[in-house]
Tab-separated table of N, CA and C in Angstrom:
chain	number	residue	atom	x	y	z
A	1197	UNK	N	31.541	14.118	-29.515
A	1197	UNK	CA	31.131	12.864	-28.921
A	1197	UNK	C	30.093	12.225	-29.845
A	1198	UNK	N	30.247	10.971	-30.098
A	1198	UNK	CA	29.289	10.276	-30.950
A	1198	UNK	C	28.689	9.077	-30.216
A	1199	UNK	N	27.534	8.652	-30.691
A	1199	UNK	CA	26.804	7.562	-30.066
A	1199	UNK	C	27.391	6.219	-30.509
A	1200	UNK	N	27.607	5.306	-29.538
A	1200	UNK	CA	28.102	3.969	-29.904
A	1200	UNK	C	27.104	3.245	-30.814
A	1201	UNK	N	27.578	2.378	-31.644
A	1201	UNK	CA	26.751	1.628	-32.600
A	1201	UNK	C	25.620	0.858	-31.930
A	1202	UNK	N	25.918	0.237	-30.789
A	1202	UNK	CA	24.915	-0.616	-30.141
A	1202	UNK	C	24.060	0.120	-29.095
A	1203	UNK	N	24.103	1.439	-29.097
A	1203	UNK	CA	23.353	2.225	-28.115
A	1203	UNK	C	21.857	2.171	-28.416
A	1204	UNK	N	21.061	1.840	-27.384
A	1204	UNK	CA	19.598	1.781	-27.501
A	1204	UNK	C	19.026	2.861	-26.585
A	1205	UNK	N	18.589	3.955	-27.177
A	1205	UNK	CA	18.098	5.091	-26.399
A	1205	UNK	C	16.910	4.709	-25.525
A	1206	UNK	N	15.938	3.992	-26.073
A	1206	UNK	CA	14.746	3.616	-25.302
A	1206	UNK	C	15.130	2.752	-24.097
A	1207	UNK	N	16.021	1.798	-24.312
A	1207	UNK	CA	16.451	0.910	-23.225
A	1207	UNK	C	17.210	1.702	-22.151
A	1208	UNK	N	18.070	2.598	-22.573
A	1208	UNK	CA	18.828	3.429	-21.623
A	1208	UNK	C	17.900	4.341	-20.839
A	1209	UNK	N	16.945	4.941	-21.524
A	1209	UNK	CA	16.000	5.826	-20.848
A	1209	UNK	C	15.196	5.060	-19.806
A	1210	UNK	N	14.711	3.850	-20.143
A	1210	UNK	CA	13.971	3.014	-19.188
A	1210	UNK	C	14.818	2.698	-17.965
A	1211	UNK	N	16.092	2.361	-18.190
A	1211	UNK	CA	16.983	2.022	-17.081
A	1211	UNK	C	17.177	3.218	-16.151
A	1212	UNK	N	17.332	4.394	-16.719
A	1212	UNK	CA	17.515	5.610	-15.914
A	1212	UNK	C	16.232	5.923	-15.143
A	1213	UNK	N	15.091	5.851	-15.803
A	1213	UNK	CA	13.810	6.135	-15.145
A	1213	UNK	C	13.555	5.130	-14.015
A	1214	UNK	N	13.860	3.859	-14.255
A	1214	UNK	CA	13.693	2.834	-13.212
A	1214	UNK	C	14.583	3.115	-12.012
A	1215	UNK	N	15.797	3.539	-12.259
A	1215	UNK	CA	16.731	3.846	-11.171
A	1215	UNK	C	16.239	5.042	-10.346
A	1216	UNK	N	15.751	6.065	-11.011
A	1216	UNK	CA	15.207	7.233	-10.307
A	1216	UNK	C	14.017	6.808	-9.447
A	1217	UNK	N	13.127	5.972	-10.002
A	1217	UNK	CA	11.956	5.512	-9.257
A	1217	UNK	C	12.371	4.685	-8.040
A	1218	UNK	N	13.365	3.843	-8.187
A	1218	UNK	CA	13.843	3.030	-7.058
A	1218	UNK	C	14.445	3.907	-5.958
A	1219	UNK	N	15.146	4.952	-6.334
A	1219	UNK	CA	15.710	5.860	-5.326
A	1219	UNK	C	14.605	6.650	-4.630
A	1220	UNK	N	13.548	6.966	-5.352
A	1220	UNK	CA	12.423	7.710	-4.797
A	1220	UNK	C	11.559	6.849	-3.886
A	1221	UNK	N	11.522	5.540	-4.146
A	1221	UNK	CA	10.697	4.615	-3.376
A	1221	UNK	C	11.530	3.395	-2.969
A	1222	UNK	N	12.434	3.575	-2.007
A	1222	UNK	CA	13.374	2.499	-1.670
A	1222	UNK	C	12.791	1.351	-0.842
A	1223	UNK	N	11.673	1.572	-0.179
A	1223	UNK	CA	11.072	0.530	0.657
A	1223	UNK	C	10.345	-0.482	-0.222
A	1224	UNK	N	10.625	-1.759	-0.014
A	1224	UNK	CA	9.952	-2.812	-0.761
A	1224	UNK	C	9.123	-3.664	0.188
A	1225	UNK	N	7.830	-3.732	-0.084
A	1225	UNK	CA	6.915	-4.559	0.682
A	1225	UNK	C	6.615	-5.802	-0.153
A	1226	UNK	N	6.764	-6.946	0.476
A	1226	UNK	CA	6.444	-8.209	-0.192
A	1226	UNK	C	5.062	-8.651	0.256
A	1227	UNK	N	4.310	-9.180	-0.694
A	1227	UNK	CA	2.950	-9.616	-0.381
A	1227	UNK	C	2.537	-10.742	-1.320
A	1228	UNK	N	1.470	-11.404	-0.927
A	1228	UNK	CA	0.831	-12.416	-1.764
A	1228	UNK	C	-0.537	-11.869	-2.131
A	1229	UNK	N	-0.880	-11.953	-3.403
A	1229	UNK	CA	-2.123	-11.356	-3.890
A	1229	UNK	C	-2.991	-12.402	-4.564
A	1230	UNK	N	-4.285	-12.365	-4.255
A	1230	UNK	CA	-5.247	-13.206	-4.957
A	1230	UNK	C	-5.280	-12.748	-6.417
A	1231	UNK	N	-5.423	-13.671	-7.355
A	1231	UNK	CA	-5.403	-13.291	-8.776
A	1231	UNK	C	-6.379	-12.179	-9.132
A	1232	UNK	N	-7.561	-12.182	-8.521
A	1232	UNK	CA	-8.555	-11.156	-8.850
A	1232	UNK	C	-8.179	-9.773	-8.311
A	1233	UNK	N	-7.162	-9.669	-7.477
A	1233	UNK	CA	-6.726	-8.381	-6.947
A	1233	UNK	C	-5.608	-7.720	-7.726
A	1234	UNK	N	-5.013	-8.436	-8.661
A	1234	UNK	CA	-3.872	-7.872	-9.409
A	1234	UNK	C	-4.271	-6.609	-10.166
A	1235	UNK	N	-5.438	-6.585	-10.774
A	1235	UNK	CA	-5.889	-5.390	-11.495
A	1235	UNK	C	-6.019	-4.187	-10.578
A	1236	UNK	N	-6.527	-4.412	-9.378
A	1236	UNK	CA	-6.665	-3.325	-8.392
A	1236	UNK	C	-5.282	-2.797	-8.011
A	1237	UNK	N	-4.336	-3.718	-7.777
A	1237	UNK	CA	-2.978	-3.294	-7.434
A	1237	UNK	C	-2.330	-2.515	-8.583
A	1238	UNK	N	-2.525	-2.969	-9.806
A	1238	UNK	CA	-1.948	-2.266	-10.963
A	1238	UNK	C	-2.491	-0.848	-11.061
A	1239	UNK	N	-3.805	-0.696	-10.847
A	1239	UNK	CA	-4.399	0.654	-10.910
A	1239	UNK	C	-3.900	1.536	-9.778
A	1240	UNK	N	-3.778	0.957	-8.594
A	1240	UNK	CA	-3.405	1.752	-7.428
A	1240	UNK	C	-1.935	2.079	-7.313
A	1241	UNK	N	-1.075	1.162	-7.765
A	1241	UNK	CA	0.358	1.347	-7.549
A	1241	UNK	C	1.165	1.562	-8.822
A	1242	UNK	N	0.607	1.286	-9.975
A	1242	UNK	CA	1.286	1.549	-11.240
A	1242	UNK	C	2.695	0.996	-11.279
A	1243	UNK	N	3.651	1.865	-11.547
A	1243	UNK	CA	5.049	1.476	-11.667
A	1243	UNK	C	5.703	1.064	-10.357
A	1244	UNK	N	5.010	1.264	-9.228
A	1244	UNK	CA	5.567	0.833	-7.939
A	1244	UNK	C	5.284	-0.632	-7.657
A	1245	UNK	N	4.569	-1.300	-8.557
A	1245	UNK	CA	4.195	-2.701	-8.386
A	1245	UNK	C	5.028	-3.583	-9.303
A	1246	UNK	N	5.575	-4.646	-8.730
A	1246	UNK	CA	6.249	-5.679	-9.511
A	1246	UNK	C	5.486	-6.976	-9.272
A	1247	UNK	N	5.055	-7.608	-10.336
A	1247	UNK	CA	4.286	-8.849	-10.241
A	1247	UNK	C	5.217	-10.017	-10.499
A	1248	UNK	N	5.233	-10.946	-9.565
A	1248	UNK	CA	6.086	-12.119	-9.658
A	1248	UNK	C	5.305	-13.353	-10.066
A	1249	UNK	N	5.846	-14.503	-9.734
A	1249	UNK	CA	5.218	-15.764	-10.138
A	1249	UNK	C	4.035	-16.139	-9.240
A	1250	UNK	N	3.229	-17.048	-9.758
A	1250	UNK	CA	2.130	-17.621	-8.973
A	1250	UNK	C	2.683	-18.719	-8.083
A	1251	UNK	N	2.080	-18.857	-6.915
A	1251	UNK	CA	2.430	-19.950	-6.003
A	1251	UNK	C	1.488	-21.114	-6.230
A	1252	UNK	N	1.766	-22.225	-5.580
A	1252	UNK	CA	0.933	-23.413	-5.758
A	1252	UNK	C	-0.495	-23.190	-5.273
A	1253	UNK	N	-0.714	-22.260	-4.326
A	1253	UNK	CA	-2.069	-21.985	-3.837
A	1253	UNK	C	-2.816	-20.993	-4.729
A	1254	UNK	N	-2.181	-20.560	-5.825
A	1254	UNK	CA	-2.821	-19.647	-6.770
A	1254	UNK	C	-2.527	-18.182	-6.525
A	1255	UNK	N	-2.063	-17.841	-5.323
A	1255	UNK	CA	-1.743	-16.442	-5.055
A	1255	UNK	C	-0.477	-16.046	-5.801
A	1256	UNK	N	-0.353	-14.762	-6.067
A	1256	UNK	CA	0.736	-14.236	-6.869
A	1256	UNK	C	1.650	-13.403	-5.980
A	1257	UNK	N	2.948	-13.648	-6.096
A	1257	UNK	CA	3.929	-12.874	-5.337
A	1257	UNK	C	4.046	-11.480	-5.959
A	1258	UNK	N	4.006	-10.458	-5.106
A	1258	UNK	CA	4.149	-9.083	-5.578
A	1258	UNK	C	5.116	-8.329	-4.670
A	1259	UNK	N	5.704	-7.292	-5.233
A	1259	UNK	CA	6.521	-6.344	-4.486
A	1259	UNK	C	5.940	-4.970	-4.778
A	1260	UNK	N	5.687	-4.218	-3.723
A	1260	UNK	CA	5.142	-2.874	-3.846
A	1260	UNK	C	6.133	-1.925	-3.191
A	1261	UNK	N	6.512	-0.886	-3.922
A	1261	UNK	CA	7.512	0.047	-3.413
A	1261	UNK	C	6.868	1.327	-2.879
A	1262	UNK	N	7.539	1.889	-1.879
A	1262	UNK	CA	7.123	3.157	-1.285
A	1262	UNK	C	8.307	3.775	-0.579
A	1263	UNK	N	8.065	4.858	0.145
A	1263	UNK	CA	9.193	5.490	0.841
A	1263	UNK	C	8.999	5.600	2.347
A	1264	UNK	N	7.855	5.131	2.874
A	1264	UNK	CA	7.605	5.225	4.308
A	1264	UNK	C	6.720	4.050	4.730
A	1265	UNK	N	7.117	3.339	5.765
A	1265	UNK	CA	6.368	2.162	6.206
A	1265	UNK	C	4.930	2.485	6.589
A	1266	UNK	N	4.746	3.555	7.351
A	1266	UNK	CA	3.406	3.896	7.825
A	1266	UNK	C	2.500	4.293	6.660
A	1267	UNK	N	2.988	5.116	5.767
A	1267	UNK	CA	2.174	5.554	4.622
A	1267	UNK	C	1.837	4.372	3.720
A	1268	UNK	N	2.816	3.528	3.456
A	1268	UNK	CA	2.563	2.369	2.601
A	1268	UNK	C	1.561	1.412	3.263
A	1269	UNK	N	1.667	1.243	4.573
A	1269	UNK	CA	0.690	0.404	5.286
A	1269	UNK	C	-0.712	0.990	5.132
A	1270	UNK	N	-0.824	2.305	5.195
A	1270	UNK	CA	-2.120	2.951	4.996
A	1270	UNK	C	-2.681	2.695	3.606
A	1271	UNK	N	-1.812	2.715	2.619
A	1271	UNK	CA	-2.254	2.437	1.253
A	1271	UNK	C	-2.714	0.987	1.095
A	1272	UNK	N	-2.086	0.091	1.819
A	1272	UNK	CA	-2.370	-1.337	1.689
A	1272	UNK	C	-3.539	-1.805	2.556
A	1273	UNK	N	-3.856	-1.068	3.609
A	1273	UNK	CA	-4.845	-1.521	4.587
A	1273	UNK	C	-6.202	-1.838	3.965
A	1274	UNK	N	-6.630	-1.068	3.011
A	1274	UNK	CA	-7.929	-1.297	2.394
A	1274	UNK	C	-7.946	-2.444	1.397
A	1275	UNK	N	-6.798	-3.063	1.185
A	1275	UNK	CA	-6.695	-4.135	0.195
A	1275	UNK	C	-6.624	-5.513	0.833
A	1276	UNK	N	-6.964	-5.605	2.104
A	1276	UNK	CA	-6.832	-6.851	2.855
A	1276	UNK	C	-7.642	-7.993	2.228
A	1277	UNK	N	-8.662	-7.667	1.494
A	1277	UNK	CA	-9.471	-8.686	0.819
A	1277	UNK	C	-8.643	-9.465	-0.211
A	1278	UNK	N	-7.618	-8.814	-0.778
A	1278	UNK	CA	-6.840	-9.427	-1.851
A	1278	UNK	C	-5.400	-9.765	-1.487
A	1279	UNK	N	-4.824	-9.064	-0.516
A	1279	UNK	CA	-3.397	-9.266	-0.265
A	1279	UNK	C	-3.092	-9.675	1.166
A	1280	UNK	N	-1.975	-10.365	1.296
A	1280	UNK	CA	-1.394	-10.676	2.599
A	1280	UNK	C	0.044	-10.175	2.551
A	1281	UNK	N	0.354	-9.176	3.358
A	1281	UNK	CA	1.707	-8.631	3.411
A	1281	UNK	C	2.579	-9.607	4.187
A	1282	UNK	N	3.696	-9.999	3.604
A	1282	UNK	CA	4.599	-10.943	4.255
A	1282	UNK	C	5.838	-10.255	4.819
A	1283	UNK	N	6.115	-9.040	4.445
A	1283	UNK	CA	7.254	-8.325	4.997
A	1283	UNK	C	7.402	-6.970	4.344
A	1284	UNK	N	8.146	-6.109	4.972
A	1284	UNK	CA	8.904	-6.279	6.205
A	1284	UNK	C	8.017	-6.203	7.449
A	1285	UNK	N	8.548	-6.671	8.586
A	1285	UNK	CA	7.765	-6.708	9.828
A	1285	UNK	C	7.201	-5.349	10.243
A	1286	UNK	N	7.933	-4.280	9.999
A	1286	UNK	CA	7.446	-2.952	10.384
A	1286	UNK	C	6.142	-2.591	9.700
A	1287	UNK	N	6.000	-2.953	8.431
A	1287	UNK	CA	4.764	-2.668	7.703
A	1287	UNK	C	3.630	-3.522	8.261
A	1288	UNK	N	3.925	-4.780	8.567
A	1288	UNK	CA	2.903	-5.652	9.171
A	1288	UNK	C	2.453	-5.079	10.520
A	1289	UNK	N	3.387	-4.554	11.307
A	1289	UNK	CA	3.038	-3.946	12.596
A	1289	UNK	C	2.137	-2.731	12.398
A	1290	UNK	N	2.466	-1.883	11.411
A	1290	UNK	CA	1.621	-0.715	11.122
A	1290	UNK	C	0.227	-1.155	10.679
A	1291	UNK	N	0.151	-2.214	9.862
A	1291	UNK	CA	-1.153	-2.720	9.430
A	1291	UNK	C	-1.976	-3.189	10.629
A	1292	UNK	N	-1.349	-3.883	11.561
A	1292	UNK	CA	-2.049	-4.340	12.765
A	1292	UNK	C	-2.564	-3.142	13.573
A	1293	UNK	N	-1.753	-2.096	13.690
A	1293	UNK	CA	-2.174	-0.894	14.423
A	1293	UNK	C	-3.355	-0.216	13.734
A	1294	UNK	N	-3.301	-0.147	12.410
A	1294	UNK	CA	-4.405	0.442	11.652
A	1294	UNK	C	-5.669	-0.388	11.872
A	1295	UNK	N	-5.544	-1.705	11.812
A	1295	UNK	CA	-6.695	-2.580	12.034
A	1295	UNK	C	-7.287	-2.386	13.416
A	1296	UNK	N	-6.434	-2.306	14.428
A	1296	UNK	CA	-6.917	-2.091	15.787
A	1296	UNK	C	-7.636	-0.752	15.921
A	1297	UNK	N	-7.080	0.283	15.294
A	1297	UNK	CA	-7.702	1.607	15.346
A	1297	UNK	C	-9.062	1.593	14.650
A	1298	UNK	N	-9.166	0.877	13.532
A	1298	UNK	CA	-10.444	0.779	12.830
A	1298	UNK	C	-11.488	0.049	13.667
A	1299	UNK	N	-11.090	-1.039	14.322
A	1299	UNK	CA	-12.019	-1.775	15.178
A	1299	UNK	C	-12.450	-0.896	16.347
A	1300	UNK	N	-11.505	-0.188	16.925
A	1300	UNK	CA	-11.822	0.693	18.056
A	1300	UNK	C	-12.840	1.763	17.646
A	1301	UNK	N	-12.646	2.328	16.474
A	1301	UNK	CA	-13.536	3.406	16.048
A	1301	UNK	C	-14.850	2.893	15.470
A	1302	UNK	N	-14.792	1.818	14.685
A	1302	UNK	CA	-15.970	1.404	13.934
A	1302	UNK	C	-16.526	0.037	14.324
A	1303	UNK	N	-15.910	-0.633	15.282
A	1303	UNK	CA	-16.373	-1.965	15.674
A	1303	UNK	C	-17.834	-1.944	16.100
A	1304	UNK	N	-18.559	-3.011	15.818
A	1304	UNK	CA	-20.007	-3.045	16.046
A	1304	UNK	C	-20.376	-2.865	17.515
A	1305	UNK	N	-19.597	-3.408	18.453
A	1305	UNK	CA	-19.961	-3.250	19.856
A	1305	UNK	C	-19.647	-1.844	20.376
A	1306	UNK	N	-18.852	-1.074	19.653
A	1306	UNK	CA	-18.573	0.317	20.036
A	1306	UNK	C	-19.613	1.259	19.456
A	1307	UNK	N	-20.305	0.838	18.425
A	1307	UNK	CA	-21.235	1.721	17.712
A	1307	UNK	C	-22.274	2.329	18.635
A	1308	UNK	N	-22.922	1.496	19.414
A	1308	UNK	CA	-23.964	1.999	20.302
A	1308	UNK	C	-23.427	2.964	21.332
A	1309	UNK	N	-22.295	2.617	21.956
A	1309	UNK	CA	-21.713	3.495	22.972
A	1309	UNK	C	-21.249	4.802	22.362
A	1310	UNK	N	-20.664	4.749	21.182
A	1310	UNK	CA	-20.183	5.967	20.534
A	1310	UNK	C	-21.365	6.874	20.183
A	1311	UNK	N	-22.416	6.290	19.638
A	1311	UNK	CA	-23.593	7.064	19.277
A	1311	UNK	C	-24.202	7.709	20.518
A	1312	UNK	N	-24.286	6.946	21.618
A	1312	UNK	CA	-24.838	7.490	22.856
A	1312	UNK	C	-23.965	8.632	23.370
A	1313	UNK	N	-22.654	8.465	23.325
A	1313	UNK	CA	-21.746	9.509	23.803
A	1313	UNK	C	-21.872	10.767	22.955
A	1314	UNK	N	-21.996	10.599	21.648
A	1314	UNK	CA	-22.161	11.756	20.762
A	1314	UNK	C	-23.482	12.451	21.061
A	1315	UNK	N	-24.553	11.671	21.297
A	1315	UNK	CA	-25.864	12.249	21.604
A	1315	UNK	C	-25.832	13.019	22.917
A	1316	UNK	N	-25.173	12.468	23.950
A	1316	UNK	CA	-25.055	13.157	25.238
A	1316	UNK	C	-24.289	14.455	25.075
A	1317	UNK	N	-23.195	14.406	24.302
A	1317	UNK	CA	-22.393	15.602	24.071
A	1317	UNK	C	-23.212	16.663	23.343
A	1318	UNK	N	-23.964	16.238	22.342
A	1318	UNK	CA	-24.804	17.173	21.601
A	1318	UNK	C	-25.860	17.794	22.509
A	1319	UNK	N	-26.440	16.983	23.409
A	1319	UNK	CA	-27.463	17.481	24.322
A	1319	UNK	C	-26.893	18.537	25.267
A	1320	UNK	N	-25.660	18.334	25.714
A	1320	UNK	CA	-25.023	19.290	26.625
A	1320	UNK	C	-24.774	20.646	25.927
A	1321	UNK	N	-24.575	20.603	24.629
A	1321	UNK	CA	-24.235	21.821	23.910
A	1321	UNK	C	-25.440	22.516	23.257
A	1322	UNK	N	-26.642	21.968	23.443
A	1322	UNK	CA	-27.834	22.600	22.887
A	1322	UNK	C	-28.163	23.840	23.694
A	1323	UNK	N	-28.660	24.803	23.003
A	1323	UNK	CA	-29.092	26.014	23.699
A	1323	UNK	C	-30.501	25.813	24.230
A	1324	UNK	N	-30.788	26.321	25.432
A	1324	UNK	CA	-32.133	26.171	26.019
A	1324	UNK	C	-33.180	26.956	25.270
């Protein structure tokens, strides 16, 4: 067997590696990213990030790949300062649930009650 004249090993290898990555991370999340957040996304998602064109409002269209809606939503939740997830709806729903859970646990009006409850619990468990 011999190699065809027009065979490009580097190009073929890239195509194969890209296909393997797509099979490993079939879920595609679409989002809009503020320009200053693109560097953060590149560091965090590497080859799972595809950067698209800029929109008229300056935000940049991106696609981020993963293999599970809930896990990917968890990865994206801390990036709310820079991105707005536009789809799929399941990921947006998971993000909303994560946000609600964060407010429930860390919201400012819960802080005092949580601290008091922890203090009462600690007092009950102190040895005389």
